CSV table of C-alpha atoms and ligand atoms in Angstrom, one decimal:
chain,number,residue,atom,x,y,z
A,1,MET,CA,-1.0,-9.0,0.6
A,2,LYS,CA,-1.8,-11.0,-2.5
A,3,ILE,CA,-1.2,-9.7,-6.1
A,4,GLY,CA,-3.1,-12.3,-8.0
A,5,ALA,CA,-2.1,-15.5,-6.3
A,6,LYS,CA,1.3,-14.2,-5.2
A,7,GLN,CA,1.9,-13.1,-1.6
A,8,MET,CA,3.8,-9.9,-1.8
A,9,ARG,CA,5.3,-7.2,0.4
A,10,THR,CA,6.3,-3.7,-0.7
A,11,ILE,CA,10.0,-4.1,0.1
A,12,TRP,CA,12.4,-7.2,0.4
A,13,VAL,CA,16.0,-8.2,0.2
A,14,GLU,CA,16.8,-9.7,-3.2
A,15,PRO,CA,18.1,-13.2,-3.4
A,16,ASP,CA,21.6,-11.9,-4.1
A,17,GLY,CA,21.6,-10.7,-0.5
A,18,ALA,CA,23.2,-7.4,-1.6
A,19,SER,CA,20.2,-5.3,-2.9
A,20,LEU,CA,16.6,-4.5,-2.3
A,21,GLY,CA,13.5,-5.0,-4.3
A,22,ILE,CA,10.5,-2.6,-4.2
A,23,ILE,CA,7.2,-2.1,-6.0
A,24,ASP,CA,7.5,1.2,-7.9
A,25,GLN,CA,4.4,3.0,-6.7
A,26,THR,CA,4.8,5.8,-9.2
A,27,GLN,CA,3.8,3.5,-11.9
A,28,LEU,CA,0.6,2.2,-10.3
A,29,PRO,CA,-2.2,1.6,-11.0
A,30,HIS,CA,-1.5,1.1,-14.7
A,31,ARG,CA,1.9,-0.6,-14.5
A,32,PHE,CA,3.1,-3.1,-12.0
A,33,ALA,CA,6.9,-2.6,-11.9
A,34,ILE,CA,9.6,-4.0,-9.6
A,35,VAL,CA,12.7,-1.9,-9.1
A,36,ARG,CA,16.0,-2.9,-7.6
A,37,LEU,CA,17.9,-0.7,-5.2
A,38,GLU,CA,21.6,-1.3,-4.8
A,39,THR,CA,22.9,1.8,-3.0
A,40,LEU,CA,22.1,4.3,-0.3
A,41,GLU,CA,21.5,6.9,-3.1
A,42,ASP,CA,19.0,4.5,-4.8
A,43,VAL,CA,17.0,4.3,-1.6
A,44,ALA,CA,17.1,8.1,-1.0
A,45,ARG,CA,15.9,8.7,-4.5
A,46,ALA,CA,13.1,6.1,-4.2
A,47,ILE,CA,11.9,7.9,-1.0
A,48,LYS,CA,12.2,11.4,-2.5
A,49,THR,CA,10.5,10.5,-5.8
A,50,MET,CA,7.9,8.4,-3.9
A,51,GLN,CA,8.5,5.1,-5.5
A,52,VAL,CA,8.2,4.1,-1.9
A,53,ARG,CA,6.0,6.3,0.3
A,54,GLY,CA,3.8,6.1,3.4
A,55,ALA,CA,5.3,6.8,6.8
A,56,PRO,CA,6.0,3.2,7.9
A,57,LEU,CA,7.4,2.1,4.5
A,58,ILE,CA,9.6,5.3,4.4
A,59,GLY,CA,11.0,4.3,7.8
A,60,THR,CA,11.6,0.7,6.7
A,61,ALA,CA,13.2,1.7,3.4
A,62,ALA,CA,15.5,4.1,5.3
A,63,ALA,CA,16.6,1.3,7.7
A,64,TYR,CA,17.5,-0.9,4.7
A,65,GLY,CA,19.3,2.1,3.2
A,66,ILE,CA,21.6,2.3,6.2
A,67,TRP,CA,22.4,-1.4,5.6
A,68,LEU,CA,23.3,-0.7,1.9
A,69,ALA,CA,25.4,2.3,3.0
A,70,LEU,CA,27.3,0.2,5.6
A,71,ARG,CA,28.0,-2.5,3.1
A,72,ALA,CA,29.8,0.0,1.0
A,73,ASP,CA,31.6,1.8,3.8
A,74,ALA,CA,31.1,1.0,7.5
A,75,ALA,CA,33.1,4.0,8.9
A,76,ASP,CA,31.5,6.4,11.4
A,77,GLU,CA,31.6,9.2,8.8
A,78,ALA,CA,29.8,7.1,6.3
A,79,LEU,CA,27.1,6.2,8.8
A,80,GLU,CA,26.6,9.9,9.6
A,81,ARG,CA,26.5,10.8,5.9
A,82,ALA,CA,24.0,8.1,5.2
A,83,CYS,CA,21.7,9.3,8.0
A,84,ALA,CA,22.0,12.9,6.7
A,85,THR,CA,21.2,11.9,3.2
A,86,LEU,CA,18.1,9.9,4.2
A,87,VAL,CA,16.7,12.3,6.7
A,88,ALA,CA,16.8,15.1,4.0
A,89,THR,CA,14.6,13.1,1.7
A,90,ARG,CA,11.2,14.0,3.2
A,91,PRO,CA,10.5,16.1,6.4
A,92,THR,CA,7.0,15.1,7.7
A,93,ALA,CA,6.8,11.4,8.4
A,94,VAL,CA,8.5,10.9,11.7
A,95,ASN,CA,9.0,7.2,11.1
A,96,LEU,CA,12.1,8.2,9.0
A,97,ALA,CA,13.9,9.8,11.9
A,98,TRP,CA,12.7,7.0,14.2
A,99,ALA,CA,14.2,4.3,12.0
A,100,LEU,CA,17.5,6.2,11.6
A,101,GLU,CA,17.8,6.5,15.4
A,102,GLU,CA,17.0,2.8,15.7
A,103,MET,CA,19.7,1.9,13.1
A,104,GLN,CA,22.3,4.1,14.7
A,105,ALA,CA,21.6,2.5,18.1
A,106,ALA,CA,22.0,-0.9,16.5
A,107,VAL,CA,25.4,-0.4,14.9
A,108,ARG,CA,27.2,2.6,16.4
A,109,ASN,CA,28.9,0.5,19.2
A,110,ARG,CA,29.8,-2.3,16.9
A,111,PRO,CA,33.2,-3.0,15.3
A,112,ARG,CA,33.1,-1.8,11.6
A,113,ALA,CA,33.3,-5.4,10.3
A,114,GLU,CA,30.1,-6.3,12.1
A,115,ARG,CA,28.1,-3.2,11.2
A,116,ALA,CA,26.5,-4.2,7.9
A,117,GLU,CA,25.3,-7.5,9.2
A,118,ALA,CA,23.9,-5.9,12.4
A,119,ALA,CA,22.2,-3.3,10.2
A,120,LEU,CA,20.5,-5.9,8.1
A,121,ARG,CA,19.4,-7.7,11.2
A,122,ARG,CA,17.8,-4.6,12.7
A,123,ALA,CA,16.2,-3.5,9.4
A,124,THR,CA,14.7,-6.9,9.0
A,125,GLU,CA,13.3,-6.7,12.5
A,126,ILE,CA,11.8,-3.3,11.7
A,127,ALA,CA,10.1,-4.8,8.6
A,128,GLN,CA,8.9,-7.8,10.6
A,129,ASP,CA,7.6,-5.7,13.4
A,130,ASP,CA,5.8,-3.4,11.0
A,131,VAL,CA,3.8,-6.4,9.7
A,132,ALA,CA,3.0,-7.7,13.2
A,133,THR,CA,2.1,-4.2,14.4
A,134,ASN,CA,-0.3,-3.7,11.4
A,135,GLN,CA,-2.0,-7.0,12.1
A,136,ALA,CA,-2.5,-5.9,15.7
A,137,ILE,CA,-3.9,-2.6,14.5
A,138,GLY,CA,-6.2,-4.7,12.2
A,139,ARG,CA,-7.6,-6.7,15.1
A,140,HIS,CA,-8.3,-3.6,17.3
A,141,GLY,CA,-9.9,-1.8,14.4
A,142,LEU,CA,-11.9,-4.8,13.4
A,143,GLU,CA,-13.8,-4.5,16.8
A,144,ILE,CA,-14.9,-1.0,15.8
A,145,ILE,CA,-16.2,-2.2,12.5
A,146,GLU,CA,-17.9,-5.2,14.0
A,147,LYS,CA,-19.8,-3.0,16.5
A,148,ILE,CA,-21.1,-0.8,13.7
A,149,SER,CA,-21.9,-3.8,11.5
A,150,ALA,CA,-24.0,-5.3,14.4
A,151,ARG,CA,-26.2,-2.2,14.2
A,152,LYS,CA,-26.6,-2.3,10.4
A,153,ASN,CA,-28.6,-5.6,10.1
A,154,GLY,CA,-26.5,-7.0,7.3
A,155,LYS,CA,-26.2,-3.8,5.4
A,156,PRO,CA,-22.6,-2.9,4.4
A,157,VAL,CA,-20.5,-0.7,6.8
A,158,ASN,CA,-19.4,2.3,4.7
A,159,VAL,CA,-15.9,3.3,5.6
A,160,LEU,CA,-14.3,6.5,4.2
A,161,THR,CA,-10.6,6.8,3.9
A,162,HIS,CA,-8.2,9.4,2.6
A,163,CYS,CA,-4.8,9.0,0.8
A,164,ASN,CA,-3.3,5.5,0.9
A,165,ALA,CA,-2.6,4.1,4.4
A,166,GLY,CA,-2.8,0.7,2.9
A,167,TRP,CA,-0.3,-2.2,2.6
A,168,LEU,CA,1.4,-0.2,-0.1
A,169,ALA,CA,2.3,2.4,2.6
A,170,THR,CA,3.7,-0.2,4.9
A,171,VAL,CA,5.5,-3.5,4.6
A,172,ASP,CA,2.2,-5.4,4.6
A,173,TRP,CA,-1.4,-5.1,5.7
A,174,GLY,CA,-1.5,-1.3,6.0
A,175,THR,CA,-2.7,0.7,9.0
A,176,ALA,CA,-6.1,2.2,8.1
A,177,THR,CA,-6.7,-0.7,5.7
A,178,ALA,CA,-5.8,-3.6,8.1
A,179,PRO,CA,-9.2,-3.5,9.9
A,180,ILE,CA,-10.9,-3.3,6.5
A,181,TYR,CA,-9.1,-6.3,5.1
A,182,MET,CA,-9.8,-8.3,8.3
A,183,ALA,CA,-13.5,-7.4,8.3
A,184,HIS,CA,-13.7,-8.3,4.6
A,185,ASP,CA,-11.9,-11.6,5.1
A,186,LYS,CA,-14.3,-12.3,8.0
A,187,GLY,CA,-17.2,-11.9,5.6
A,188,LEU,CA,-18.5,-8.6,7.1
A,189,PRO,CA,-20.5,-6.6,4.6
A,190,LEU,CA,-18.3,-3.6,3.9
A,191,HIS,CA,-17.7,-0.9,1.3
A,192,VAL,CA,-15.0,1.7,1.2
A,193,PHE,CA,-15.1,5.3,-0.2
A,194,ALA,CA,-11.6,6.1,-1.3
A,195,GLY,CA,-10.9,9.8,-1.6
A,196,GLU,CA,-8.8,10.5,-4.8
A,197,THR,CA,-6.3,12.6,-2.8
A,198,ARG,CA,-5.1,15.2,-5.1
A,199,PRO,CA,-2.5,16.1,-6.2
A,200,ARG,CA,-0.7,12.7,-6.3
A,201,ASN,CA,-4.0,10.7,-6.2
A,202,GLN,CA,-2.8,8.1,-3.7
A,203,GLY,CA,-6.5,7.2,-3.0
A,204,ALA,CA,-7.5,6.9,-6.7
A,205,SER,CA,-4.4,5.1,-7.9
A,206,LEU,CA,-3.1,3.1,-4.9
A,207,THR,CA,-6.0,2.5,-2.4
A,208,ALA,CA,-8.4,1.6,-5.2
A,209,TRP,CA,-5.8,-0.7,-6.7
A,210,GLU,CA,-5.0,-2.6,-3.6
A,211,LEU,CA,-8.7,-2.8,-2.5
A,212,GLY,CA,-9.5,-4.1,-6.0
A,213,HIS,CA,-6.8,-6.8,-5.8
A,214,HIS,CA,-8.3,-8.0,-2.5
A,215,GLY,CA,-11.9,-7.9,-3.7
A,216,VAL,CA,-13.0,-5.2,-1.3
A,217,PRO,CA,-16.0,-3.3,-2.7
A,218,HIS,CA,-15.0,0.3,-3.0
A,219,THR,CA,-15.9,3.6,-4.7
A,220,VAL,CA,-13.4,6.3,-5.7
A,221,ILE,CA,-14.7,9.8,-4.9
A,222,ALA,CA,-13.5,13.3,-5.6
A,223,ASP,CA,-11.8,14.7,-2.4
A,224,ASN,CA,-14.5,17.3,-2.0
A,225,ALA,CA,-17.4,14.7,-2.0
A,226,GLY,CA,-16.5,13.4,1.4
A,227,GLY,CA,-18.4,16.1,3.4
A,228,HIS,CA,-21.5,15.7,1.2
A,229,LEU,CA,-21.6,11.9,1.7
A,230,MET,CA,-21.2,12.3,5.5
A,231,GLN,CA,-24.0,15.0,5.5
A,232,HIS,CA,-26.3,12.5,3.8
A,233,GLY,CA,-25.5,9.6,6.2
A,234,HIS,CA,-23.6,7.6,3.6
A,235,VAL,CA,-20.5,7.2,5.8
A,236,ASP,CA,-20.5,5.1,9.0
A,237,LEU,CA,-16.9,5.9,10.0
A,238,VAL,CA,-13.7,7.4,8.7
A,239,ILE,CA,-10.4,5.7,9.1
A,240,VAL,CA,-7.2,7.4,8.0
A,241,GLY,CA,-3.5,7.0,8.6
A,242,ALA,CA,-0.9,9.3,10.1
A,243,ASP,CA,2.6,10.6,9.4
A,244,ARG,CA,3.2,12.1,12.8
A,245,VAL,CA,1.1,12.1,16.0
A,246,THR,CA,2.1,14.5,18.8
A,247,ALA,CA,2.2,13.8,22.6
A,248,GLN,CA,-1.3,15.3,23.0
A,249,GLY,CA,-2.8,13.4,20.0
A,250,ASP,CA,-2.7,16.0,17.2
A,251,VAL,CA,-2.5,14.1,13.9
A,252,CYS,CA,-0.5,15.1,10.9
A,253,ASN,CA,-1.6,13.2,7.7
A,254,LYS,CA,-2.0,13.8,4.0
A,255,ILE,CA,-3.4,17.2,3.0
A,256,GLY,CA,-7.1,17.2,3.2
A,257,THR,CA,-7.4,15.0,6.2
A,258,TYR,CA,-8.3,18.0,8.4
A,259,LEU,CA,-11.2,18.9,6.2
A,260,LYS,CA,-12.5,15.3,6.4
A,261,ALA,CA,-12.2,15.5,10.2
A,262,LEU,CA,-14.2,18.8,10.3
A,263,ALA,CA,-17.0,17.3,8.2
A,264,ALA,CA,-17.0,14.1,10.3
A,265,HIS,CA,-17.2,16.3,13.5
A,266,ASP,CA,-20.1,18.3,12.1
A,267,ASN,CA,-22.0,15.2,11.1
A,268,LYS,CA,-21.1,13.1,14.1
A,269,VAL,CA,-19.3,10.5,12.0
A,270,PRO,CA,-16.7,8.6,14.1
A,271,PHE,CA,-13.2,9.7,12.9
A,272,TYR,CA,-10.4,7.2,13.7
A,273,VAL,CA,-6.7,7.4,13.0
A,274,ALA,CA,-4.7,4.1,12.6
A,275,LEU,CA,-1.0,4.3,13.4
A,276,PRO,CA,1.9,2.2,14.6
A,277,SER,CA,3.8,3.6,17.7
A,278,PRO,CA,6.9,4.7,15.7
A,279,THR,CA,4.6,7.4,14.2
A,280,ILE,CA,4.1,9.0,17.6
A,281,ASP,CA,6.5,12.0,18.2
A,282,PHE,CA,6.5,12.5,22.0
A,283,ARG,CA,9.0,15.4,21.5
A,284,ILE,CA,6.1,17.6,20.1
A,285,ILE,CA,2.9,18.5,22.0
A,286,GLU,CA,1.1,20.9,19.8
A,287,GLY,CA,0.8,19.8,16.2
A,288,THR,CA,-0.2,22.8,14.2
A,289,GLY,CA,2.9,24.8,15.1
A,290,ASP,CA,5.8,22.3,15.4
A,291,ILE,CA,5.4,19.7,12.7
A,292,PRO,CA,7.4,20.3,9.5
A,293,ILE,CA,4.9,20.3,6.5
A,294,GLU,CA,6.4,19.1,3.3
A,295,GLN,CA,5.9,21.4,0.2
A,296,ARG,CA,6.5,19.5,-3.0
A,297,ALA,CA,7.0,20.6,-6.6
A,298,ALA,CA,4.3,22.7,-8.3
A,299,ASP,CA,4.0,20.4,-11.2
A,300,GLU,CA,2.4,17.8,-9.0
A,301,VAL,CA,-0.6,20.2,-8.8
A,302,SER,CA,-0.4,21.9,-12.3
A,303,THR,CA,-0.2,18.6,-14.2
A,304,ILE,CA,-1.9,15.2,-14.0
A,305,THR,CA,-0.8,11.8,-15.2
A,306,GLY,CA,-3.0,9.0,-16.5
A,307,LYS,CA,-3.5,6.4,-19.2
A,308,THR,CA,-4.7,7.4,-22.7
A,309,LYS,CA,-7.4,5.4,-24.5
A,310,ASP,CA,-4.6,3.6,-26.4
A,311,GLY,CA,-2.8,2.6,-23.2
A,312,ARG,CA,0.0,5.2,-23.2
A,313,ILE,CA,0.9,6.9,-19.9
A,314,GLU,CA,0.7,10.7,-20.4
A,315,THR,CA,1.1,13.8,-18.3
A,316,VAL,CA,-0.9,16.8,-19.1
A,317,GLN,CA,-1.0,20.4,-17.8
A,318,ILE,CA,-4.3,21.4,-16.1
A,319,VAL,CA,-3.3,24.9,-14.9
A,320,PRO,CA,-3.0,27.9,-17.2
A,321,ASP,CA,0.5,29.1,-18.1
A,322,GLY,CA,1.8,31.7,-15.6
A,323,SER,CA,-0.5,30.8,-12.7
A,324,GLN,CA,1.2,30.5,-9.2
A,325,VAL,CA,0.9,27.1,-7.7
A,326,ALA,CA,1.4,25.9,-4.1
A,327,ASN,CA,1.7,22.2,-3.1
A,328,TYR,CA,1.3,21.5,0.6
A,329,GLY,CA,1.7,17.8,1.3
A,330,PHE,CA,0.2,17.4,4.8
A,331,ASP,CA,-2.1,19.1,7.4
A,332,VAL,CA,-2.7,18.7,11.1
A,333,THR,CA,-6.0,17.5,12.7
A,334,PRO,CA,-6.3,18.7,16.3
A,335,ALA,CA,-6.9,15.9,18.8
A,336,ARG,CA,-10.4,17.2,19.7
A,337,PHE,CA,-11.7,16.0,16.3
A,338,ILE,CA,-10.4,12.4,16.7
A,339,SER,CA,-12.7,9.7,18.1
A,340,GLY,CA,-9.7,7.3,18.7
A,341,LEU,CA,-6.2,6.3,17.8
A,342,ILE,CA,-6.1,2.6,16.6
A,343,THR,CA,-2.6,1.4,17.6
A,344,GLU,CA,-0.9,-2.0,18.1
A,345,ARG,CA,-1.7,-1.7,21.8
A,346,GLY,CA,-5.4,-1.0,21.3
A,347,VAL,CA,-7.8,1.9,20.6
A,348,ILE,CA,-6.7,4.8,22.7
A,349,ALA,CA,-8.1,8.4,23.3
A,350,ALA,CA,-6.2,11.2,21.5
A,351,ASN,CA,-4.9,12.8,24.6
A,352,ARG,CA,-1.6,13.2,26.4
A,353,ALA,CA,-2.5,10.9,29.4
A,354,ALA,CA,-3.8,8.1,27.3
A,355,LEU,CA,-0.8,8.2,24.9
A,356,ALA,CA,1.7,8.2,27.8
A,357,GLN,CA,-0.2,5.4,29.5
A,358,ALA,CA,-0.2,3.2,26.4
A,359,PHE,CA,3.4,3.9,25.5
A,360,PRO,CA,5.2,4.7,28.8
A,361,GLU,CA,8.6,3.7,27.5
A,362,ARG,CA,8.4,6.2,24.6
A,363,ALA,CA,6.6,9.0,26.6
A,364,GLU,CA,9.7,9.6,28.8
A,365,VAL,CA,11.3,12.0,26.3
A,366,ARG,CA,10.9,15.7,27.3
A,367,PRO,CA,8.8,17.6,24.7
A,368,LYS,CA,10.7,20.3,22.7
A,369,SER,CA,8.4,22.9,24.3
A,370,ASP,CA,9.7,21.9,27.7
A,371,ARG,CA,13.3,22.1,26.6
A,372,ARG,CA,15.5,25.1,26.0
A,373,ILE,CA,16.5,24.0,22.4
A,374,SER,CA,19.9,25.4,21.5
B,1,LIG,O1,2.9,11.5,0.7
B,1,LIG,P1,2.6,10.1,1.1
B,1,LIG,O2,2.0,9.3,0.1
B,1,LIG,O3,3.9,9.4,1.7
B,1,LIG,O4,1.6,10.3,2.3
B,1,LIG,C1,1.1,9.1,3.0
B,1,LIG,C2,0.1,9.4,4.0
B,1,LIG,O5,-0.2,10.6,4.3
B,1,LIG,C3,-0.4,8.3,4.8
B,1,LIG,O6,-1.7,8.5,5.2
B,1,LIG,C4,0.5,8.0,6.0
B,1,LIG,O7,1.8,8.1,5.7
B,1,LIG,C5,0.2,6.8,6.7
B,1,LIG,S1,0.7,5.4,5.9
B,1,LIG,C6,0.3,4.1,6.8
């Protein structure tokens, strides 16, 4: 996407051919900073501290992390250590495990001397595929927006989204945002409600920032305002992203998504989830039990960071001393609340048969619940 006049992605190989460049998302929206990653440990830290975040970008960064690791040491043990280091960074987004499996498959049978180059080739493919996949998601999602727009006689289509499933969460275009950017670029009247997404405010700080840069009309709302807006007919559809989708279509996404789905269901507002196929975990059927839900540090909830009137970035405490704090990062929306899954192969129903039919090559794996796990 464009930052000012410059076409940008969220991650790239630096001109030295030996390091990565990323946009440091922890400094947005008030500071636009580029950070260079030179080692596996740099990549692991960038994922853990959320300088890079969002399921598809986490997977892509991990893939490049394997490349950097193999540049330093291409031995089998080093490859295993690198995978163990990266998979331990964050537990919920399945794109991380998917990317590591892809990278291992791409290099494990190669002579050591060829491994780093093969890893770079595969990581580059994963990045390119992510962009093409999101464009396809954009085209399929655009049809949904166009149908609603046709009924609105020129009035804006109001889309509500949660967290950031934008180009900042992917290599480019985003998942939930791709249809929004395509509709906007096509001149469809459109407006986005961006839920702030406490505690890390991905909606208020990242989604608003990227929509603003693209000129898409938007309004930042408190997370708890979504239900009220739906109840009063101010929302035409909800589009969110996903960190893991099970074989039966249960969707794990940023904490608070489930509450939006309940409100959408109660108010008959279409609720769509946009995702690339690497986000589907066919090993799991039932989402509320089997998906690991990340719990992050308490200070993400007990403090908040922002810009002071004189431009300084400050973090302040908002919770009284001594209060217990819990910080769940994700929740699961059961398939029955989902109007459709917007994937690179089209809009499909959130059920086992439709997912298996759309992705037969991936659906072959036997779900954990069917296997006697040792
Ligand atoms: O904790 P984050 O910021 O990595 O969570 C991101 C989300 O929940 C996104 O909605 C999801 O990863 C999809 S990104 C296309």
